[in-house]
Amino acid sequence: MTANRALTPALLVACIIAVFIACLLGSTPMPIDRVLLALFGSGDVSDQIVIWQIRLPRALAAFATGAALGISGAALQGLLRNPLAEPGVLGVSASASLFATFSLYYGLVALSPWVLPIAAMLGALAATALIALAAIKTRSVVTLILVGVGISAFAGAAMSLLMNLAPTPFTLSDMINWMLGSVANRSFRELGFAAPFILGGSAILLASRRGLSALTLGEEAASGIGLNLRNQRILTVLGAGIATGGSVALAGAIGFVGIVAPHIVRPFVGHDPARSLIPSALLAGLILVLADIGVRILPTVNELKLGVVAALIGAPAFIWIAMGRRAIHD
Amino acid sequence: MTELVAEKLSVHAGKTALVAQADFRVGAGEFVALIGPNGAGKTSLLRASLGLEKANGGCASIDGDNCAELAPMQRARRVAYLPQQRPLAWPNTVRDVVALGRYAYGAAPGRLGNQDADAVERALMKCGLKELASRHTDTLSGGELARVHFARALASDAGLLVADEPVAALDPRHQFRIMDIIHQYVAAGGGALVVLHDISLAARYASRMIWMKDTRIICDGPVEDTLTAERMADVFGVRAKVNGRAVEIEGAA
C-alpha cells in the first residue's frame, strides 16, 4: 500500500526534475547554477531569455499536453471499460487537429487567439460525442475502436485534402506541424490560451471520476448501485473532449501517450479508473517532457517531431497491450 | 423494511410486448422466486420495476415512491440489484469491488468512511470472503465471483435484494451457498426477489413463487399452492413429478 501512496508524490517530483533537466539541456547545454539564477530572475540576460522564453515554456507545453492526454485517456478507458481507449486511437486528436488545421487554412485564427483552441476543442468534442453515441448503441468495445479508427481515417483524409489544396508551401509545413505534433517554439502566451481548456476539462474529469469506478461493474450494475449513466457519459465525453482539444491546440495530434501512461499506472492504484486519473496525467506529462528532451538533443538534421517519437514508442506498446488482453473481457 | 410494488406494469420494445399488466409486491421477510421460461419477460419486469427501464404503462414504487422518479442513488440505498450480466472490467481486489456497493452513500474504493468500511467488512464476512478480500478478481473462480457480487449487493445495506439468475452456471455446492446467503438476508429482515431457473432449488428456498409466461404473471402464491405438475407442463412444457416442495422433471411434455 505504501508504494501505491507514494506514486503521485514520486511522479510529481519526477516531473519537476524532468522540467528542470529540460532547462539544462539543449543545443547549448547550460550549467545548473546559471539555470537556477535565470529561473529566479537574475544572472545573465541571454540566459534568462533562453530559459523563460524558449526552454521552460516548451517543457511546460510538453508536460501540459501529456497531462491532458493522460487524464483523458485514463477517463475514456474507465468510461468504455477498455485499456485501448485513448484520444489518439479513438480519432479524437485527429479530429481536433483537423478542425485546428481548418481554422488555420481559412485564416480564421487571425480573428482571435482563442479561435485555434476553440476549433481544436470543437473537433475533439465532435469525435468524442460520436464515440459516446456509438457506445450507447453497441456494447462491443471492438466496434467502438473501429468507429474511432474510422474517425481517424476520415480526419486524416480531410487533412490530406487540405494539404493537397494548400496554396503555399508555408501553409503546407504549418499543417504538417499540426498533423505530426510538436511543442517546438511554444511560448507562455500559447500555453496560456490552451491552459484553461486543459484545466477545465481535467476538472470535469476529476469531479466525475467516482462514476468511472462504478462502471467497473458494467453499465447495468453501475446503474443499479446508483450511477446516473447518462450524466456520467456526458461529463466524461465533455471533459476528455475539452482537455484533448486544449492539448491539440497547443501541440497538434500526439498519439498513444494516453494509452501507455494509464497502462503503467493501473497496477499501482488497484486497477481503479478513478484513482488512475491523476497519476496517469503526471506520468504522461513526464513521458512527453522526456521525449521532447530526446527530440531536442538527438543530433538529427531536421528536429524530429514530438508526435512522431511518441507514436514510435507508443504504437508498439499499443500492439503489445492489445495482444496481451484476454478474450474474456469482450 | 422496504416494499416494492408494481401495478399494471407494461413494457414494450417497439410494437412487441415484453411485459403486460404485471402486478406484484415483495416485502420484508419474503423470499420470492420469479419463475418462467426464457423470454417470458422476467428481466424486463425486474428492470422496469426498478425504474432502470422505461415502463410503457402502469407504475412501480418503492415504499410509496415512484421508481421512475426516484434518483438513482436514492433507489440504490433501498434496493440492491444484481443483473444477469456481471462483467468486471478491471482486475480490482475483492474488497474494492465490494466497496462499490457503497457508491450510493458517496463512498468510493479507497475512500470509505467508517460506516462504509464496516458495511464492507460485514458483507465480506457474510459471503465468506474474508480470506479472499485482497485477491484480484481475475484470479477467482466463477463460484467465488458470484459471492463477490453478492457481497457487493449486501454492502449497500438495502432492505430489498433483486437478483437476476444469481446461480446460473454455478456448481451445486456454490448454488447452495448463494441460496443460503439470500436465505440469511431474508431471515435478517430483508426481502428478496430472485429469478431462478432451477425449480427444485427455488421450491426448496422460496417462500413464494411468481410464475411468468408469455409476458404475463399467471400465478403468484406460496410454493405449496402454486407448484403443481399441471403448472410445470403449462409454463415450461415439461412432465414433472411434484410432491409438496419436491419436484422432479422427467422430460419434455
XYZ file of C-alpha atoms in Angstrom:
583
model
C 0.000 0.000 0.000
C 2.803 2.431 0.870
C 4.308 2.109 -2.585
C 0.912 3.000 -4.053
C 0.508 6.027 -1.795
C 3.933 7.282 -2.832
C 3.085 7.048 -6.529
C 1.599 10.509 -7.034
C 4.205 12.436 -4.978
C 7.024 10.479 -6.669
C 5.645 11.249 -10.121
C 5.255 14.913 -9.199
C 8.889 15.132 -8.095
C 9.988 13.306 -11.255
C 8.035 15.777 -13.390
C 9.648 18.776 -11.703
C 13.109 17.235 -12.121
C 12.387 16.450 -15.777
C 11.256 20.017 -16.494
C 14.405 21.275 -14.785
C 16.575 18.940 -16.880
C 14.771 20.224 -19.972
C 16.021 23.675 -18.985
C 19.598 22.389 -18.628
C 19.836 20.550 -21.921
C 19.615 21.882 -25.443
C 21.729 22.993 -28.350
C 23.914 24.818 -25.806
C 23.938 22.929 -22.507
C 23.745 25.291 -19.552
C 25.240 24.530 -16.132
C 22.910 24.143 -13.146
C 23.946 27.359 -11.391
C 23.213 29.500 -14.445
C 19.825 27.821 -14.969
C 18.888 28.364 -11.318
C 19.928 32.014 -11.460
C 17.962 32.540 -14.665
C 14.905 30.782 -13.253
C 14.844 33.130 -10.294
C 15.181 36.187 -12.497
C 18.817 37.067 -12.041
C 22.007 36.197 -13.871
C 22.821 36.701 -17.497
C 20.052 38.323 -19.589
C 20.567 35.954 -22.538
C 20.348 33.011 -20.130
C 17.053 34.374 -18.843
C 15.721 34.641 -22.395
C 16.771 31.079 -23.222
C 15.157 29.729 -20.063
C 11.999 31.822 -19.806
C 11.177 32.237 -23.471
C 12.411 29.023 -25.018
C 13.169 26.083 -22.783
C 10.743 26.447 -19.860
C 7.596 27.189 -21.902
C 8.481 24.355 -24.258
C 8.962 21.892 -21.413
C 5.765 23.028 -19.727
C 3.871 22.784 -23.026
C 5.095 19.196 -23.394
C 4.006 18.485 -19.823
C 0.573 20.100 -20.233
C -0.028 18.244 -23.499
C 0.941 14.932 -21.967
C -1.074 15.556 -18.809
C -4.213 16.386 -20.810
C -3.831 13.269 -22.946
C -3.013 11.080 -19.946
C -6.043 12.128 -17.915
C -8.339 11.966 -20.971
C -7.021 8.517 -21.867
C -7.490 7.219 -18.326
C -11.028 8.639 -18.152
C -12.071 7.301 -21.571
C -10.690 3.900 -20.623
C -12.806 3.988 -17.495
C -15.922 5.035 -19.393
C -15.520 2.492 -22.188
C -14.014 -0.119 -19.851
C -11.198 -0.819 -22.241
C -7.451 -0.225 -21.819
C -7.080 0.568 -25.523
C -9.350 3.612 -25.498
C -7.410 6.842 -25.881
C -7.883 10.210 -27.651
C -5.390 9.247 -30.377
C -6.755 5.779 -31.090
C -10.382 6.933 -30.989
C -9.727 9.645 -33.564
C -10.350 12.468 -31.072
C -6.901 14.017 -31.541
C -7.082 13.637 -35.313
C -10.482 15.275 -35.440
C -9.278 18.097 -33.175
C -6.233 18.710 -35.325
C -8.423 18.648 -38.450
C -10.609 21.420 -37.027
C -7.491 23.324 -35.962
C -5.939 22.964 -39.412
C -9.210 24.071 -40.948
C -9.215 27.263 -38.908
C -5.586 27.872 -39.891
C -6.281 27.196 -43.539
C -9.097 29.687 -43.792
C -7.225 32.265 -41.771
C -9.836 32.228 -39.002
C -7.048 32.227 -36.424
C -6.298 35.863 -37.323
C -9.644 36.848 -35.769
C -8.734 35.989 -32.207
C -6.119 33.917 -30.397
C -8.995 31.890 -28.931
C -10.122 30.593 -32.340
C -7.456 27.892 -32.519
C -8.035 26.288 -29.123
C -11.818 26.536 -29.540
C -11.681 24.960 -33.011
C -9.491 22.145 -31.688
C -11.837 21.617 -28.767
C -14.899 21.521 -31.021
C -13.173 18.941 -33.204
C -12.349 16.863 -30.150
C -15.904 17.138 -28.820
C -17.410 16.169 -32.181
C -15.366 12.966 -32.231
C -15.907 12.114 -28.548
C -19.656 12.696 -28.872
C -19.809 10.417 -31.901
C -17.979 7.698 -29.999
C -20.234 8.138 -26.969
C -23.283 7.831 -29.245
C -21.845 4.676 -30.745
C -21.183 3.443 -27.219
C -24.884 3.700 -26.393
C -25.818 1.703 -29.489
C -23.240 -1.016 -29.279
C -21.921 -2.928 -26.318
C -18.894 -4.143 -28.175
C -15.774 -2.170 -27.436
C -14.159 -3.522 -30.566
C -16.873 -1.759 -32.569
C -16.103 1.473 -30.723
C -12.415 1.262 -31.502
C -13.331 0.620 -35.133
C -15.561 3.707 -35.099
C -12.557 5.598 -33.743
C -10.334 4.203 -36.468
C -12.940 5.384 -38.972
C -12.988 8.886 -37.495
C -9.198 8.909 -37.510
C -9.081 7.835 -41.151
C -11.680 10.399 -42.149
C -9.895 13.216 -40.325
C -6.633 12.093 -41.940
C -8.200 12.088 -45.392
C -9.748 15.522 -44.891
C -6.382 16.777 -43.681
C -4.668 15.345 -46.761
C -7.278 17.084 -48.868
C -6.464 20.407 -47.211
C -2.760 19.761 -47.734
C -3.465 18.851 -51.329
C -5.141 22.198 -51.811
C -2.631 24.172 -49.729
C -1.919 27.449 -51.521
C 1.684 27.876 -50.372
C 4.482 25.652 -49.100
C 4.340 27.705 -45.919
C 0.760 26.678 -45.090
C 1.707 23.131 -46.007
C 4.529 22.978 -43.483
C 2.259 24.584 -40.898
C -0.287 21.823 -41.402
C 2.320 19.099 -41.225
C 3.271 20.508 -37.835
C -0.306 20.005 -36.656
C -0.562 16.528 -38.031
C 2.694 15.316 -36.586
C 2.544 17.142 -33.283
C 5.304 19.275 -31.816
C 5.930 21.695 -28.957
C 8.842 23.492 -30.638
C 8.810 27.291 -30.250
C 5.868 27.382 -27.863
C 5.611 30.470 -25.685
C 3.817 31.173 -22.422
C 1.241 33.032 -24.486
C 0.181 29.897 -26.367
C 0.338 27.924 -23.147
C -1.993 30.489 -21.600
C -4.587 30.051 -24.320
C -4.595 26.259 -24.051
C -4.370 26.036 -20.264
C -7.990 26.996 -19.453
C -9.216 24.143 -21.650
C -6.782 21.611 -20.274
C -7.502 22.641 -16.681
C -11.253 22.916 -17.216
C -11.511 19.531 -18.935
C -9.364 17.907 -16.255
C -11.518 19.468 -13.530
C -14.668 17.968 -15.087
C -12.995 14.563 -15.314
C -11.803 14.711 -11.720
C -15.186 15.847 -10.427
C -16.932 12.928 -12.132
C -14.282 10.283 -11.536
C -16.205 8.308 -8.907
C -18.649 7.155 -11.577
C -15.754 5.614 -13.513
C -15.131 3.246 -10.592
C -18.820 2.323 -10.605
C -18.596 1.446 -14.296
C -16.131 -1.310 -13.409
C -19.257 -3.403 -12.735
C -20.630 -2.803 -16.242
C -23.337 -0.304 -17.125
C -26.256 -2.343 -15.841
C -24.881 -2.948 -12.363
C -23.406 0.555 -12.257
C -26.918 1.969 -12.714
C -28.028 -0.460 -10.043
C -25.614 0.937 -7.459
C -26.844 4.458 -8.147
C -24.840 5.812 -11.081
C -26.608 8.246 -13.391
C -25.249 6.723 -16.582
C -26.353 9.474 -18.943
C -24.743 12.237 -16.887
C -21.576 10.216 -16.465
C -21.257 9.735 -20.221
C -21.838 13.426 -20.897
C -19.335 14.584 -18.264
C -16.570 12.191 -19.309
C -17.020 12.933 -23.002
C -17.121 16.660 -22.316
C -14.100 16.625 -20.006
C -11.973 14.435 -22.279
C -13.026 16.425 -25.346
C -12.178 19.797 -23.807
C -8.848 18.645 -22.359
C -7.791 16.871 -25.562
C -8.839 19.913 -27.593
C -6.621 22.069 -25.405
C -3.676 19.724 -25.851
C -4.111 19.613 -29.635
C -4.341 23.414 -29.773
C -1.004 23.501 -28.000
C 0.915 20.709 -29.694
C -1.087 19.151 -32.515
C -2.018 15.489 -32.594
C 0.158 13.333 -30.360
C -0.952 9.755 -30.036
C -0.527 6.814 -27.705
C 0.712 8.567 -24.518
C -2.881 8.320 -23.304
C -2.651 4.537 -23.538
C 0.819 3.938 -22.242
C 0.617 6.076 -19.088
C -2.631 4.660 -17.639
C -1.471 1.142 -18.501
C 1.666 1.577 -16.397
C -0.191 3.339 -13.579
C -3.133 0.942 -13.232
C -1.498 -1.854 -11.188
C -0.313 0.743 -8.640
C -3.803 2.109 -7.991
C -5.623 -1.215 -7.628
C -6.868 -1.021 -11.235
C -9.365 1.620 -10.158
C -10.080 4.056 -13.021
C -10.913 6.912 -10.621
C -7.624 6.664 -8.791
C -5.675 6.337 -12.038
C -6.552 9.810 -13.358
C -4.016 11.998 -11.564
C -1.032 9.608 -11.730
C -1.797 8.964 -15.416
C -1.779 12.694 -16.108
C 1.552 13.133 -14.313
C 3.181 10.115 -15.956
C 2.003 11.086 -19.455
C 3.310 14.613 -18.844
C 6.623 13.163 -17.686
C 6.872 10.925 -20.749
C 6.343 13.819 -23.147
C 8.801 16.104 -21.333
C 11.421 13.345 -21.546
C 10.561 12.536 -25.171
C 10.845 16.221 -26.044
C 14.254 16.416 -24.386
C 15.227 13.458 -26.577
C 13.891 15.198 -29.657
C 15.961 18.287 -28.854
C 19.278 16.646 -28.090
C 19.242 13.968 -30.800
C 21.706 15.102 -33.464
C 19.364 14.859 -36.453
C 19.404 17.163 -39.491
C 15.778 18.199 -39.049
C 14.462 18.201 -35.497
C 12.213 15.188 -35.011
C 8.550 15.893 -34.301
C 7.456 15.003 -30.776
C 4.327 13.277 -32.098
C 6.442 11.046 -34.323
C 8.635 9.971 -31.433
C 5.587 9.410 -29.201
C 4.000 7.203 -31.863
C 7.251 5.287 -32.450
C 7.285 4.381 -28.754
C 3.529 4.235 -28.189
C 2.283 2.270 -31.178
C 4.309 -0.865 -30.369
C 3.101 -0.549 -26.777
C -0.472 -0.389 -28.086
C 0.026 -3.596 -30.077
C 1.630 -5.262 -27.086
C -1.263 -4.314 -24.760
C -3.842 -5.377 -27.368
C -2.208 -8.772 -27.845
C -1.885 -9.341 -24.117
C -5.607 -8.904 -23.495
C -7.551 -11.967 -22.569
C -10.529 -12.797 -24.700
C -12.931 -12.884 -21.719
C -13.040 -9.099 -21.485
C -15.281 -8.724 -24.508
C -38.266 -2.578 5.861
C -38.684 -1.948 2.184
C -41.577 -2.867 -0.057
C -41.515 -2.978 -3.830
C -44.909 -2.760 -5.523
C -45.690 -2.990 -9.231
C -49.138 -2.119 -10.539
C -50.256 -2.927 -14.063
C -46.656 -2.611 -15.244
C -46.195 -2.957 -19.019
C -43.039 -2.805 -21.102
C -42.827 -2.733 -24.892
C -39.890 -2.913 -27.263
C -41.225 -1.228 -30.379
C -44.513 -2.998 -31.008
C -43.597 -6.186 -29.184
C -44.886 -6.501 -25.640
C -42.231 -7.714 -23.200
C -44.263 -7.393 -20.026
C -48.041 -6.983 -19.906
C -50.032 -5.679 -16.959
C -47.839 -7.111 -14.233
C -48.919 -6.757 -10.597
C -46.808 -7.968 -7.698
C -45.424 -6.925 -4.368
C -42.348 -8.001 -2.434
C -41.816 -7.001 1.163
C -39.624 -7.624 4.190
C -39.023 -11.218 5.234
C -40.105 -12.640 1.892
C -38.009 -14.788 -0.435
C -39.823 -14.557 -3.738
C -38.719 -16.651 -6.704
C -39.599 -15.305 -10.139
C -40.068 -18.336 -12.358
C -40.613 -18.680 -16.077
C -39.081 -19.873 -19.329
C -36.557 -17.851 -21.333
C -38.175 -14.865 -22.990
C -41.131 -14.745 -20.582
C -40.216 -11.169 -19.643
C -38.644 -11.718 -16.223
C -35.616 -9.481 -16.732
C -37.696 -6.700 -18.296
C -40.099 -6.922 -15.369
C -37.243 -6.553 -12.876
C -35.662 -3.662 -14.771
C -38.927 -1.806 -15.206
C -39.966 -2.315 -11.606
C -36.685 -0.714 -10.506
C -37.071 2.178 -12.928
C -33.977 1.105 -14.883
C -36.090 0.594 -17.982
C -38.944 2.842 -19.018
C -42.339 1.297 -18.380
C -44.929 1.871 -21.110
C -47.802 1.559 -18.703
C -48.559 1.173 -15.029
C -46.128 2.083 -12.312
C -43.748 0.644 -9.763
C -42.951 2.097 -6.378
C -40.563 1.517 -3.519
C -42.132 2.387 -0.172
C -44.662 4.535 -1.977
C -42.129 6.482 -4.080
C -42.453 6.083 -7.819
C -39.357 4.231 -9.081
C -39.217 6.138 -12.339
C -38.864 9.417 -10.426
C -36.546 8.207 -7.686
C -32.951 9.467 -8.001
C -30.569 6.587 -8.817
C -28.713 6.887 -5.514
C -31.942 7.067 -3.519
C -33.141 3.892 -5.183
C -29.784 2.158 -4.739
C -29.910 2.715 -0.978
C -33.239 0.888 -0.777
C -32.814 -1.875 -3.374
C -29.675 -3.786 -4.290
C -29.787 -5.081 -7.859
C -27.730 -7.930 -9.276
C -28.128 -8.050 -13.061
C -27.812 -11.173 -15.152
C -24.644 -9.967 -16.852
C -21.978 -9.263 -14.289
C -18.847 -8.232 -16.164
C -15.869 -6.850 -14.281
C -13.882 -4.510 -16.478
C -10.718 -4.396 -14.372
C -8.961 -6.904 -12.117
C -9.661 -4.966 -8.894
C -9.312 -6.506 -5.465
C -12.344 -8.213 -3.969
C -12.588 -5.557 -1.256
C -12.639 -2.735 -3.835
C -15.440 -4.390 -5.812
C -17.487 -4.914 -2.645
C -16.791 -1.274 -1.709
C -18.631 -0.211 -4.876
C -21.770 -1.351 -3.065
C -21.357 1.825 -1.002
C -21.420 4.056 -4.088
C -24.879 5.407 -3.259
C -23.513 6.716 0.042
C -20.863 8.792 -1.687
C -18.053 6.351 -1.000
C -15.505 5.070 -3.493
C -12.908 2.290 -3.362
C -10.021 3.584 -1.300
C -12.173 6.346 0.191
C -14.524 4.695 2.674
C -15.931 6.314 5.792
C -16.151 4.285 9.000
C -19.734 3.261 8.344
C -18.878 2.272 4.766
C -15.841 0.259 5.874
C -17.973 -1.537 8.476
C -20.633 -2.401 5.912
C -17.975 -3.741 3.526
C -16.390 -5.906 6.245
C -19.792 -7.290 7.293
C -20.652 -8.104 3.669
C -17.291 -9.856 3.175
C -17.922 -11.863 6.340
C -21.462 -12.900 5.367
C -20.271 -14.146 1.979
C -17.233 -15.950 3.357
C -14.784 -13.708 1.517
C -12.571 -12.614 4.411
C -9.611 -14.623 3.172
C -10.097 -13.529 -0.417
C -10.509 -9.805 0.325
C -7.119 -8.804 -1.083
C -7.223 -11.130 -4.083
C -7.656 -9.686 -7.574
C -10.952 -10.665 -9.177
C -9.310 -12.144 -12.275
C -7.825 -14.889 -10.106
C -11.180 -16.092 -8.719
C -13.393 -18.989 -9.769
C -16.948 -18.488 -11.000
C -18.369 -19.505 -7.632
C -16.127 -17.101 -5.760
C -17.013 -14.288 -8.168
C -20.719 -14.914 -7.609
C -20.123 -14.418 -3.874
C -18.190 -11.205 -4.575
C -21.189 -9.817 -6.450
C -23.490 -10.793 -3.612
C -21.197 -9.147 -1.091
C -21.267 -6.016 -3.230
C -25.075 -6.063 -3.113
C -25.195 -6.734 0.640
C -22.715 -3.937 1.360
C -25.358 -1.415 0.340
C -27.432 -2.349 3.426
C -30.512 -2.078 1.212
C -33.762 -3.520 2.529
C -34.526 -5.324 -0.692
C -32.479 -7.546 -2.974
C -33.355 -8.080 -6.630
C -31.214 -10.692 -8.359
C -31.425 -11.965 -11.924
C -30.313 -15.599 -12.233
C -27.695 -15.407 -9.494
C -26.915 -19.133 -9.536
C -26.736 -19.719 -13.295
C -23.604 -21.636 -14.293
C -22.620 -22.458 -10.719
C -21.884 -25.946 -9.406
C -24.399 -27.384 -6.897
C -22.307 -26.518 -3.837
C -21.963 -22.895 -4.878
C -25.645 -22.731 -5.790
C -26.487 -23.752 -2.254
C -24.011 -21.300 -0.764
C -25.590 -18.432 -2.716
C -29.087 -19.536 -1.776
C -28.015 -19.732 1.878
C -26.702 -16.172 1.670
C -30.065 -14.994 0.339
C -31.854 -17.050 2.975
C -29.869 -15.412 5.782
C -30.501 -11.997 4.283
C -34.252 -12.631 4.296
C -34.141 -14.120 7.805
C -32.486 -10.884 8.970
C -35.493 -8.891 7.745
C -34.671 -8.250 4.111
C -36.878 -9.013 1.134
C -35.619 -10.817 -1.952
C -36.944 -11.123 -5.493
C -34.845 -13.644 -7.373
C -35.090 -15.025 -10.893
C -34.336 -18.749 -10.796
C -34.335 -21.419 -13.477
C -33.668 -24.300 -11.134
C -37.220 -25.062 -9.977
C -36.251 -27.520 -7.267
C -33.780 -25.041 -5.802
C -36.447 -22.325 -5.942
C -39.023 -24.614 -4.331
C -36.665 -25.531 -1.527
C -35.782 -21.949 -0.539
C -38.523 -19.575 -1.665
C -41.456 -18.525 0.486
C -43.454 -17.518 -2.557
C -43.315 -18.093 -6.317
C -44.300 -15.715 -9.088
C -44.849 -17.598 -12.353
C -44.420 -15.778 -15.637
C -45.345 -16.950 -19.111
C -45.536 -15.014 -22.379
C -45.160 -11.510 -20.843
C -47.768 -12.139 -18.112
C -47.696 -13.089 -14.473
C -50.024 -16.073 -14.467
C -49.759 -17.085 -10.859
C -48.411 -15.745 -7.563
C -48.534 -17.593 -4.263
C -46.862 -19.900 -1.729
C -44.757 -22.712 -3.172
C -47.058 -25.464 -1.874
C -50.065 -23.943 -3.645
C -48.582 -22.889 -6.952
C -46.073 -25.634 -7.713
C -48.080 -28.336 -9.498
C -47.419 -30.814 -12.272
C -50.043 -29.060 -14.416
C -48.341 -25.692 -13.980
C -44.945 -27.145 -14.870
C -46.489 -28.514 -18.055
C -48.276 -25.261 -18.809
C -45.385 -22.869 -18.146
C -42.302 -24.879 -19.076
C -43.746 -27.601 -21.288
C -42.223 -30.388 -19.189
C -43.515 -33.515 -17.484
C -42.794 -33.225 -13.780
C -43.499 -35.149 -10.606
C -44.402 -32.824 -7.764
C -44.555 -33.875 -4.152
C -45.002 -30.946 -1.776
C -41.894 -28.834 -2.294
C -40.016 -31.556 -4.115
C -40.116 -31.549 -7.873
C -38.567 -33.912 -10.372
C -38.567 -33.115 -14.054
C -38.884 -36.215 -16.210
C -38.714 -34.800 -19.698
C -40.264 -32.544 -22.288
C -44.031 -32.780 -22.438
